[in-house]
PDB file of C-alpha atoms in Angstrom:
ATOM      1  CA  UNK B   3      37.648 -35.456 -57.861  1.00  0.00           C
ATOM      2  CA  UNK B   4      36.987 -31.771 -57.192  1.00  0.00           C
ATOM      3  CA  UNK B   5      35.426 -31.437 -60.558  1.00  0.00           C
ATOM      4  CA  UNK B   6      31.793 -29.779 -61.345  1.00  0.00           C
ATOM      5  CA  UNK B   7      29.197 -31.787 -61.745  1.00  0.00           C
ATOM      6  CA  UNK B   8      28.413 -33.485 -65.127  1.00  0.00           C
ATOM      7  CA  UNK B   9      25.087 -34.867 -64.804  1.00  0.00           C
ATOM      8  CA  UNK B  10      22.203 -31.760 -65.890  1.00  0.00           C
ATOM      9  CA  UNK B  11      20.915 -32.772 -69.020  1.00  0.00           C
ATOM     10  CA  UNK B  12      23.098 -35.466 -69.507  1.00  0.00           C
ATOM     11  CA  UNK B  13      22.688 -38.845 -71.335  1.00  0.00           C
ATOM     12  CA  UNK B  14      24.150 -42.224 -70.291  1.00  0.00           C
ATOM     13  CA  UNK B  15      26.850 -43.594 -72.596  1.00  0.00           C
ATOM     14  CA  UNK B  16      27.857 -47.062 -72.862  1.00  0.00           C
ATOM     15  CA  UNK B  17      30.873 -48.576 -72.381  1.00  0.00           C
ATOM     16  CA  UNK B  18      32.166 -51.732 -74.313  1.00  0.00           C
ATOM     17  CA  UNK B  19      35.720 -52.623 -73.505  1.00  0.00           C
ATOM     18  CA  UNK B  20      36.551 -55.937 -72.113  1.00  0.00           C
ATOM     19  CA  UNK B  21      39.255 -58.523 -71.926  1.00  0.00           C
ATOM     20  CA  UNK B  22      41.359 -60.433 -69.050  1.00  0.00           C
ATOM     21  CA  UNK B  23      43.200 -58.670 -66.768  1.00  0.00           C
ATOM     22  CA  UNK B  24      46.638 -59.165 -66.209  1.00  0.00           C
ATOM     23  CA  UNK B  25      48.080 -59.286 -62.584  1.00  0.00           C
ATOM     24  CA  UNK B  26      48.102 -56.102 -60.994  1.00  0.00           C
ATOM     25  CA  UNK B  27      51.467 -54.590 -60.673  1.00  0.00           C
ATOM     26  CA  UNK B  28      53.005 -53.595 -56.950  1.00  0.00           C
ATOM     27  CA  UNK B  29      53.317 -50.031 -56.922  1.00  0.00           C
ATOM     28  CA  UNK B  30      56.907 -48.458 -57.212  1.00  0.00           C
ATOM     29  CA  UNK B  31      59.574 -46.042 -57.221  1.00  0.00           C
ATOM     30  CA  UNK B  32      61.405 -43.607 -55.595  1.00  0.00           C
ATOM     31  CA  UNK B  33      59.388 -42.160 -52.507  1.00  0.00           C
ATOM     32  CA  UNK B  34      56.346 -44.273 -53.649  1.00  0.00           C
ATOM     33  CA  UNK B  35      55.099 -45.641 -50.114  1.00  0.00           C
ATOM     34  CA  UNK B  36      54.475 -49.588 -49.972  1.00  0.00           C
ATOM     35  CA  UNK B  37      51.147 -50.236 -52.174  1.00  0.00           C
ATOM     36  CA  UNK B  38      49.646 -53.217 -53.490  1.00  0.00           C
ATOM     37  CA  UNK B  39      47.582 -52.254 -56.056  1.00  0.00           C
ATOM     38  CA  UNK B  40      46.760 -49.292 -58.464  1.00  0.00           C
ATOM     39  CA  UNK B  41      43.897 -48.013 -60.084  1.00  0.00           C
ATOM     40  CA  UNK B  42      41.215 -45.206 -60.515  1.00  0.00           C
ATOM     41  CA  UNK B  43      38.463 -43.510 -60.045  1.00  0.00           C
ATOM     42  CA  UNK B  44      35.813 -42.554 -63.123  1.00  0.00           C
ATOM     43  CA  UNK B  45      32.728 -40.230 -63.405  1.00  0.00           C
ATOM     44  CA  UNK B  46      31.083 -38.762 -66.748  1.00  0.00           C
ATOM     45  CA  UNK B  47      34.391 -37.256 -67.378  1.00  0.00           C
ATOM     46  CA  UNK B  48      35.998 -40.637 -68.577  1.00  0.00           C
ATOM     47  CA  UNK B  49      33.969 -41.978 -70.921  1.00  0.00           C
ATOM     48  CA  UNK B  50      35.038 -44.488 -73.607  1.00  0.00           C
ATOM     49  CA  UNK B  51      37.624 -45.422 -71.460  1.00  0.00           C
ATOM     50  CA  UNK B  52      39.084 -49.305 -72.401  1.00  0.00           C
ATOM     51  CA  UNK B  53      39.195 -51.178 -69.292  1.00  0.00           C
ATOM     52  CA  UNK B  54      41.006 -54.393 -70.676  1.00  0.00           C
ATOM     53  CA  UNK B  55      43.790 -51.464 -72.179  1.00  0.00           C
ATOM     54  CA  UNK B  56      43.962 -50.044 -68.311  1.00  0.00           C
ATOM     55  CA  UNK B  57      44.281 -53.302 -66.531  1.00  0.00           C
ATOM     56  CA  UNK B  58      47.461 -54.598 -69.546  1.00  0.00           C
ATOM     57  CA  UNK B  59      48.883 -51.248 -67.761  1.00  0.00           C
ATOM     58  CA  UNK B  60      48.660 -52.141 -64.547  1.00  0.00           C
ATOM     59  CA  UNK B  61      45.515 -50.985 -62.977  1.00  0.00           C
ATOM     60  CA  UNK B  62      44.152 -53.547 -60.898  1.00  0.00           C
ATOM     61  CA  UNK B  63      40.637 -51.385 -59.323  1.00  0.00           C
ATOM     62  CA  UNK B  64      38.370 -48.879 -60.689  1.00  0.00           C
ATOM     63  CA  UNK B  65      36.160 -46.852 -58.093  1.00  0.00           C
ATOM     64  CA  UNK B  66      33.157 -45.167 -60.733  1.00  0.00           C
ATOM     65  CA  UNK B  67      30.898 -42.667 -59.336  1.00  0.00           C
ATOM     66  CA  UNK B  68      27.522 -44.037 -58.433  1.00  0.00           C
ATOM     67  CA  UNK B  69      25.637 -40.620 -58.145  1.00  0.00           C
ATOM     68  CA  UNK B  70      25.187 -37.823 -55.152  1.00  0.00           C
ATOM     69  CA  UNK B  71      23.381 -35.356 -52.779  1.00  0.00           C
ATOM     70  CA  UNK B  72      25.336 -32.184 -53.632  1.00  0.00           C
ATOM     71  CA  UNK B  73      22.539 -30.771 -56.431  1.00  0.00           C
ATOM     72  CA  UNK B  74      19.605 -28.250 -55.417  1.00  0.00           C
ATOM     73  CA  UNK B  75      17.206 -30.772 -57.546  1.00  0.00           C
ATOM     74  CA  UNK B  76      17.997 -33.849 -55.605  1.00  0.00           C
ATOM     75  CA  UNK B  77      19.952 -36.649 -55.554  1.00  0.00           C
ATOM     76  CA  UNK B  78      20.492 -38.381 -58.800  1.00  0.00           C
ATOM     77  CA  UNK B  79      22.112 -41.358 -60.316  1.00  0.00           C
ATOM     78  CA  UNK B  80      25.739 -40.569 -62.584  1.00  0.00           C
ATOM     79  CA  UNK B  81      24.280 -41.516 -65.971  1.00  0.00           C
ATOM     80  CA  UNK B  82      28.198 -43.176 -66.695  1.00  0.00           C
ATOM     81  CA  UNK B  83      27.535 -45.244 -63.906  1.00  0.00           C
ATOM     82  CA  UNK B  84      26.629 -48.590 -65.061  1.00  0.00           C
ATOM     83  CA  UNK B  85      28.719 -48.279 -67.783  1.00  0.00           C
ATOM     84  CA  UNK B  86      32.029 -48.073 -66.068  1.00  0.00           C
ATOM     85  CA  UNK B  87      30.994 -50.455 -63.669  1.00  0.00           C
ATOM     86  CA  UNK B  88      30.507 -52.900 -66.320  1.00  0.00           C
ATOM     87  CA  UNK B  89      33.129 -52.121 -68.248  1.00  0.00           C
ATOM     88  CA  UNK B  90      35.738 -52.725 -65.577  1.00  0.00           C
ATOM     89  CA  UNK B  91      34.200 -55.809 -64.333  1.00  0.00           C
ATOM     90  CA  UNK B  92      34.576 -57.250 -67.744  1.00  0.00           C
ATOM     91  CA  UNK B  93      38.188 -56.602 -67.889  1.00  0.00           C
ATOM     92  CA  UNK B  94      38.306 -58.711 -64.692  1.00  0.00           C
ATOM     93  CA  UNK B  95      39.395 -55.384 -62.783  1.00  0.00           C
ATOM     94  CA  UNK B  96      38.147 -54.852 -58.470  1.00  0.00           C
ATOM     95  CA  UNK B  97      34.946 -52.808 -58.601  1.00  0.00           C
ATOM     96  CA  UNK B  98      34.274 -49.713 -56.459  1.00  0.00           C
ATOM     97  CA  UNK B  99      31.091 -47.275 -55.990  1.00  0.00           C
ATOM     98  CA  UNK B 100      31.111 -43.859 -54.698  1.00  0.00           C
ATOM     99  CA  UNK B 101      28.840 -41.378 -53.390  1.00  0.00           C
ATOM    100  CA  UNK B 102      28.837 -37.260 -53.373  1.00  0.00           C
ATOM    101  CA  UNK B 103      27.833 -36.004 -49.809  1.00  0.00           C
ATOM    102  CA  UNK B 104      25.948 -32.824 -49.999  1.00  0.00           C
ATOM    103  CA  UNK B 105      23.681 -30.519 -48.979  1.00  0.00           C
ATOM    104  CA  UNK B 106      20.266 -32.289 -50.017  1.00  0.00           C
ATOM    105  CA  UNK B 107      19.951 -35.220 -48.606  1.00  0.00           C
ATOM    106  CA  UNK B 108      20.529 -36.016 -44.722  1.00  0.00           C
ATOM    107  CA  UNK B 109      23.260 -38.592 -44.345  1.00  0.00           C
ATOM    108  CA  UNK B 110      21.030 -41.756 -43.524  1.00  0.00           C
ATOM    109  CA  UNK B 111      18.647 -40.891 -46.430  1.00  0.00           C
ATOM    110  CA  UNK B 112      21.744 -40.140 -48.628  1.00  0.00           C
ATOM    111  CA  UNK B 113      23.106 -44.084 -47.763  1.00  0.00           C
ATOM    112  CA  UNK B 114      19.514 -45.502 -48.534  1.00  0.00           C
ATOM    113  CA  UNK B 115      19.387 -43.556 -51.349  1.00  0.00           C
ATOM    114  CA  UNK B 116      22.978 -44.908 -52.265  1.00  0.00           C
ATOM    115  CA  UNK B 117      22.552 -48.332 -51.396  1.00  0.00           C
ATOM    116  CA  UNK B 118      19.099 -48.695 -53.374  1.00  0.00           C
ATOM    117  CA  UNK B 119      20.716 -47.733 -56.768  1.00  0.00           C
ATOM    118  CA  UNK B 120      23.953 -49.723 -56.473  1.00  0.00           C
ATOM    119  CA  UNK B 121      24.381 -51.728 -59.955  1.00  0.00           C
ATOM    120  CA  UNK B 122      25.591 -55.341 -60.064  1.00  0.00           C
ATOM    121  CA  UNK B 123      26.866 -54.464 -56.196  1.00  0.00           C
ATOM    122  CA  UNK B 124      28.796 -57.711 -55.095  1.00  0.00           C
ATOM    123  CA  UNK B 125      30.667 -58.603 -51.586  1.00  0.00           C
ATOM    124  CA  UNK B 126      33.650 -57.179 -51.416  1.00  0.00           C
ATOM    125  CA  UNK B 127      33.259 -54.342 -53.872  1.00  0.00           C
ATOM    126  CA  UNK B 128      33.957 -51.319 -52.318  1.00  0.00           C
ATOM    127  CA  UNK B 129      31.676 -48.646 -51.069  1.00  0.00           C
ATOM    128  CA  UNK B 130      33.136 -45.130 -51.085  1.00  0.00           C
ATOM    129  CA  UNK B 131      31.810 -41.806 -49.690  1.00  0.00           C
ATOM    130  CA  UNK B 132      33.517 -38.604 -51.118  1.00  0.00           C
ATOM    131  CA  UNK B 133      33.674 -35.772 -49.054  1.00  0.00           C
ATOM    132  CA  UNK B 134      33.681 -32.519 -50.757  1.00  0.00           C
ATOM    133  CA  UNK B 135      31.842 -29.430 -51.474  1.00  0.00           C
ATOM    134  CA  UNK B 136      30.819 -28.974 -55.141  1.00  0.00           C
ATOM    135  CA  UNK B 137      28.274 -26.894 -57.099  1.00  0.00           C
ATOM    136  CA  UNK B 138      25.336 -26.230 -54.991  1.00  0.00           C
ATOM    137  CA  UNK B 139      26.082 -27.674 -51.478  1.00  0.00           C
ATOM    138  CA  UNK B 140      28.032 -25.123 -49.187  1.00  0.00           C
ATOM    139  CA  UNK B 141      29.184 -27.221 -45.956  1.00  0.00           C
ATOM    140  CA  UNK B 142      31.959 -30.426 -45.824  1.00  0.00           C
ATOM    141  CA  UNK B 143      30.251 -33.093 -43.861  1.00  0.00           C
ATOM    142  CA  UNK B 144      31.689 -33.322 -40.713  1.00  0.00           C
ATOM    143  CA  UNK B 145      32.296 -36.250 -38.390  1.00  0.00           C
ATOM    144  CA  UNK B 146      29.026 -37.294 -37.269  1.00  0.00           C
ATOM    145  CA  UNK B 147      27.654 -37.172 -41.207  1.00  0.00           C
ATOM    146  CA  UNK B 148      30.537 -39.159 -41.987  1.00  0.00           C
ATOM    147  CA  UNK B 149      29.928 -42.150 -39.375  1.00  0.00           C
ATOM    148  CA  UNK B 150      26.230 -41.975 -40.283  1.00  0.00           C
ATOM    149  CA  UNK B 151      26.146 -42.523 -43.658  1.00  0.00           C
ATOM    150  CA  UNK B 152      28.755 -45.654 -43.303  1.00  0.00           C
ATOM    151  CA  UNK B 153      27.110 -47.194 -40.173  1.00  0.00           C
ATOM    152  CA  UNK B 154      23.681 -46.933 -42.662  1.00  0.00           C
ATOM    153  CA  UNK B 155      25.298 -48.745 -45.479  1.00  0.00           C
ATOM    154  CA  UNK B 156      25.982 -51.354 -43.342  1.00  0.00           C
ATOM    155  CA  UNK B 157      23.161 -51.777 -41.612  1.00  0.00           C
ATOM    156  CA  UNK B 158      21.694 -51.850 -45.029  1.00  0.00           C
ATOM    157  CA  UNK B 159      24.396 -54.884 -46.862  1.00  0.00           C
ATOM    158  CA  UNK B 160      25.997 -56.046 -43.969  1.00  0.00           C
ATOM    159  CA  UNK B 161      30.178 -56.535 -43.567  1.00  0.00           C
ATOM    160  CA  UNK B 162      31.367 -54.605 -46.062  1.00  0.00           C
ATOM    161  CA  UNK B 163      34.485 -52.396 -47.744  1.00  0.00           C
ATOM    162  CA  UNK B 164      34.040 -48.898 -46.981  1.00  0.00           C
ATOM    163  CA  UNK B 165      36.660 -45.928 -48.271  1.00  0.00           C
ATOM    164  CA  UNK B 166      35.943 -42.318 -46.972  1.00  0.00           C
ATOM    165  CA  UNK B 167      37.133 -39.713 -49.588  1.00  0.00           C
ATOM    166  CA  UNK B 168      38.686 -36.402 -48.335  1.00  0.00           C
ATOM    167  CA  UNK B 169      41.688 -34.111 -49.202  1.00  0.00           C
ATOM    168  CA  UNK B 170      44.274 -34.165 -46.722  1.00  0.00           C
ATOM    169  CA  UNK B 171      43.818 -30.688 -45.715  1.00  0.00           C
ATOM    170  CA  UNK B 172      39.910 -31.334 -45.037  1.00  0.00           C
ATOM    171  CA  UNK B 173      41.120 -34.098 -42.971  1.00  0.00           C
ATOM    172  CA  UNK B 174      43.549 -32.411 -40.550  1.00  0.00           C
ATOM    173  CA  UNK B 175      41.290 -29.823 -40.027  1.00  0.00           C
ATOM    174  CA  UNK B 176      38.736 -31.503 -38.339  1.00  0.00           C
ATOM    175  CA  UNK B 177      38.416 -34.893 -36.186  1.00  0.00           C
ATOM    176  CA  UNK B 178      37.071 -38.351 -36.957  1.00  0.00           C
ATOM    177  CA  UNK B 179      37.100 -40.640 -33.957  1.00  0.00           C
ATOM    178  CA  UNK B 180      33.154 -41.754 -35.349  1.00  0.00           C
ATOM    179  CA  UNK B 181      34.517 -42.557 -38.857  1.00  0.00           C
ATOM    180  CA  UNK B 182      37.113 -44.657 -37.700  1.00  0.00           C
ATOM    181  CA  UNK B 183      34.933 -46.336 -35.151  1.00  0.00           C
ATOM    182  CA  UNK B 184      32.469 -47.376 -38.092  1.00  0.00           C
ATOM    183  CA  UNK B 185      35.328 -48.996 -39.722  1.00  0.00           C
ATOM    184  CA  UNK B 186      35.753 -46.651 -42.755  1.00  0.00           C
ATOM    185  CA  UNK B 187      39.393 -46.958 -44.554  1.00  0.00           C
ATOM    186  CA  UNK B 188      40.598 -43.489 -45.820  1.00  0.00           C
ATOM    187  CA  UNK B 189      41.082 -42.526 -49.306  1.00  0.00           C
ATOM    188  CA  UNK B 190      43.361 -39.408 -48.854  1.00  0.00           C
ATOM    189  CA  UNK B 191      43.098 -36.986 -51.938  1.00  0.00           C
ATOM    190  CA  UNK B 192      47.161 -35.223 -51.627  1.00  0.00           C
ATOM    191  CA  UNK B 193      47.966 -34.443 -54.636  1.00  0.00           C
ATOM    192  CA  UNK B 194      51.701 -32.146 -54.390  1.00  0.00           C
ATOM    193  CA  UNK B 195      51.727 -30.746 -57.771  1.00  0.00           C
ATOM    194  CA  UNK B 196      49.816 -32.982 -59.634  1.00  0.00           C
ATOM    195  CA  UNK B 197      51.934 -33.247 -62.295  1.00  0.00           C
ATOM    196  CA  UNK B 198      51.105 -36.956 -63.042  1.00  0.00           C
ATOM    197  CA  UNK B 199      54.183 -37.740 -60.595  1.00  0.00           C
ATOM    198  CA  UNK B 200      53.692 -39.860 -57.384  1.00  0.00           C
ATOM    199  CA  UNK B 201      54.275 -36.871 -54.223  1.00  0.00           C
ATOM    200  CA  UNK B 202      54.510 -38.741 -51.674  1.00  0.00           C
ATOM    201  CA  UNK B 203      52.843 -40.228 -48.779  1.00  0.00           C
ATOM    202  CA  UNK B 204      49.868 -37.868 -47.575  1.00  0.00           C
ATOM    203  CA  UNK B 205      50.343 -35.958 -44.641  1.00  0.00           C
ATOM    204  CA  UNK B 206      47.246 -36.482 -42.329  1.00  0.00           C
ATOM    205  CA  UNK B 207      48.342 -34.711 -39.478  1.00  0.00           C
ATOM    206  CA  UNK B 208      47.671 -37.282 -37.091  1.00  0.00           C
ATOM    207  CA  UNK B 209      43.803 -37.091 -37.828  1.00  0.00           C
ATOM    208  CA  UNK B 210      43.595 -40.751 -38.574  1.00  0.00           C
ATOM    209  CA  UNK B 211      45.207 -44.269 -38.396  1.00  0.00           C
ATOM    210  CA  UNK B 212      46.687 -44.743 -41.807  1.00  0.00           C
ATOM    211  CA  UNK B 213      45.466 -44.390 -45.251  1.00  0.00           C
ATOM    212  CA  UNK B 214      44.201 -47.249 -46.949  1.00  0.00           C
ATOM    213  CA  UNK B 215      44.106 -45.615 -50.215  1.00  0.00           C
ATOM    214  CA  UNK B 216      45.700 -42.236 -51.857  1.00  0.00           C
ATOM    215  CA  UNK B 217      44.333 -40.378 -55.223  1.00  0.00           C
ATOM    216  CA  UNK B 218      47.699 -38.688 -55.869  1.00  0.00           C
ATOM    217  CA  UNK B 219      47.071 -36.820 -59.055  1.00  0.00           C
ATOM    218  CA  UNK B 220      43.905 -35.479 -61.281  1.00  0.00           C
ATOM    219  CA  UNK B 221      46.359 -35.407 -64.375  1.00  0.00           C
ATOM    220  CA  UNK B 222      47.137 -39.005 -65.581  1.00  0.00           C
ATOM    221  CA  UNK B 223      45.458 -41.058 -67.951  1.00  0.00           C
ATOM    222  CA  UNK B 224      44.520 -44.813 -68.513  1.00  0.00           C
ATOM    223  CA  UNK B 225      42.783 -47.264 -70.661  1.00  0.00           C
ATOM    224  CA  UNK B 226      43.051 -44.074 -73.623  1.00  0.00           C
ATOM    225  CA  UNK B 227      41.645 -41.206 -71.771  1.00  0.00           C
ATOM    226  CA  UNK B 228      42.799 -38.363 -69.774  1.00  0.00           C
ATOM    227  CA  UNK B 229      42.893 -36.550 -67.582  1.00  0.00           C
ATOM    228  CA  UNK B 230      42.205 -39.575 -65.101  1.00  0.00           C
ATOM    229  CA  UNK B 231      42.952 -39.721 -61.136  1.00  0.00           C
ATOM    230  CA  UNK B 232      45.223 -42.356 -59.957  1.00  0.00           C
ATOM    231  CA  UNK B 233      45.431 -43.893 -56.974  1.00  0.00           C
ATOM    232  CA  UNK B 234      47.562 -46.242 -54.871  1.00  0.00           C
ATOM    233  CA  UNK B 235      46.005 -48.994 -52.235  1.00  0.00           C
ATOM    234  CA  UNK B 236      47.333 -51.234 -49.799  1.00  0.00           C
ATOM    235  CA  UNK B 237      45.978 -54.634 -49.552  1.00  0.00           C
ATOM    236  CA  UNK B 238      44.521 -54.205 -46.762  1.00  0.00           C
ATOM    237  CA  UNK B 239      42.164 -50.915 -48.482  1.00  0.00           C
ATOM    238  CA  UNK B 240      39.845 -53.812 -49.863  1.00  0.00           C
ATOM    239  CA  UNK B 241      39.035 -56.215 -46.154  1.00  0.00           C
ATOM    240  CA  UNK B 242      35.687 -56.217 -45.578  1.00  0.00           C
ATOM    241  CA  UNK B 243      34.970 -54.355 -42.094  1.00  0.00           C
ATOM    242  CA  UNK B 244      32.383 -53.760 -39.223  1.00  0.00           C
ATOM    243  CA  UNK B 245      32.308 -50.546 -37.101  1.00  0.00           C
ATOM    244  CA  UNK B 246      34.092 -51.421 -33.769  1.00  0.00           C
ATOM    245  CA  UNK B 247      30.793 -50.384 -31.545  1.00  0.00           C
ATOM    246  CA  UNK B 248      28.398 -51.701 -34.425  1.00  0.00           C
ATOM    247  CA  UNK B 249      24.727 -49.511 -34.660  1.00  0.00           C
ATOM    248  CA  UNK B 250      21.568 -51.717 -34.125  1.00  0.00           C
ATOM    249  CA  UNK B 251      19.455 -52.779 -37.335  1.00  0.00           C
ATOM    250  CA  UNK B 252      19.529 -55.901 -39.265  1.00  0.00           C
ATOM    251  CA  UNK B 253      21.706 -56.229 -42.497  1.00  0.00           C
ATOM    252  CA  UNK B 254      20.756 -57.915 -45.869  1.00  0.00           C
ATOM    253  CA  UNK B 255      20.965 -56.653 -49.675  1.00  0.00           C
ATOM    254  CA  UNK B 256      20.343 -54.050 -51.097  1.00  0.00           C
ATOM    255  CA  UNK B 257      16.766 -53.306 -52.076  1.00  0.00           C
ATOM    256  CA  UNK B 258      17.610 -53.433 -55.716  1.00  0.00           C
ATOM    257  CA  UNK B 259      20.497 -53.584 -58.090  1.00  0.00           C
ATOM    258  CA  UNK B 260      20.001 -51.264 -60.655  1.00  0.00           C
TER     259      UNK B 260
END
């Protein structure tokens, strides 16, 4: 990601591609690490993009960014958001939402706020949490954020597919036993020389398990737009998961859908 913020004064655009998808290519090539799946991740900087096109080249998921906590004025909803999750559920493609941690929100009131807003949210979709620090926030949610905000999206929609965002070098610079204990499967931003090229396998320094998923460049394109992130998954990235020393609290759905 690691992109400003398109959202002030911003209008929501629609998007209208659809069509079947076709079955989702194994990832491959020369130092490519065992994958099952490809795909991407969207925000207000891919609009128009055509779904059906992007799955009849081999992208099989689509993570879109739901909204975040990182902006002095609150949290907000992406206005793209509906859009691309529509879009790519049309084409037949796996659905994932993402949230921005921040600054402006606590952790627990960011997941409520996340999990109230999720659009057309279904079992086994995934729910992401990108760890970064962009325009106004100053400080990279650490460990105990992390495992907060995931154990409070589950106590909020039950078993579920969580993916926590981070660059590699964030990652090996701090520790994470309370992520991995809630269950979360890590999306490792590594991205070499992003040059559109796969680099490699990211190095996480022995800070967690295994990736479940890895955004290796900022620079390629699908569906008709660029620049686009890809991103490689295992199978396993999409199992729905509970934390290993689950939190009290009931589950259930969401408290709405839109």
């Amino acid at each position: 990601m690691r992109r400003r913020t398109l959202i002030r004064g911003t209008v929501a655009t629609a998007l209208a591609p659809v069509g079947i998808v076709a079955a989702a290519r194994a990832a491959a090539g020369a130092g490519r690490a065992a994958a099952d799946a490809q795909g991407v991740d969207v925000s207000n900087y891919q609009l128009g993009i055509d779904y059906a096109r992007a799955a009849g080249e081999g992208r099989s998921f689509v993570i879109a960014k739901a909204g975040g906590c990182q902006l002095a004025e609150g949290p907000y909803v992406t206005s793209s958001y509906a859009g691309h999750v529509d879009g790519a559920r049309a084409a037949g493609l796996r659905v994932g939402h993402y949230w921005l941690s921040g600054d402006f929100l606590t952790p627990a009131a960011a997941a409520d706020y996340f999990v109230d807003h999720l659009h057309d949210y279904r079992v086994g979709d995934v729910l992401a949490l990108d760890v970064e620090v962009l325009d106004d926030s100053t400080r990279l949610w650490n460990d105990t954020d992390v495992a907060t905000w995931f154990n409070r999206v589950r106590e909020r929609v039950g078993a579920y597919v969580p993916w926590f965002y981070i660059s590699a070098g964030a990652l090996r610079a701090g520790a994470w036993s309370r992520t991995v204990a809630a269950g979360a499967h890590l999306w490792a931003a590594s991205w070499g020389p992003n040059n559109g090229t796969y680099p490699g396998a990211p190095d996480l320094g022995g800070r967690y398990p295994d990736w479940a998923a890895h955004q290796y460049t900022s620079v390629g394109s699908a569906g008709g737009v660029s620049p686009v992130d890809l991103n490689l998954a295992r199978s396993w990235a999409f199992d729905l998961t509970e934390p290993t020393d689950p939190p009290p609290g009931g589950g259930g759905l969401p408290k709405s859908s839109t």
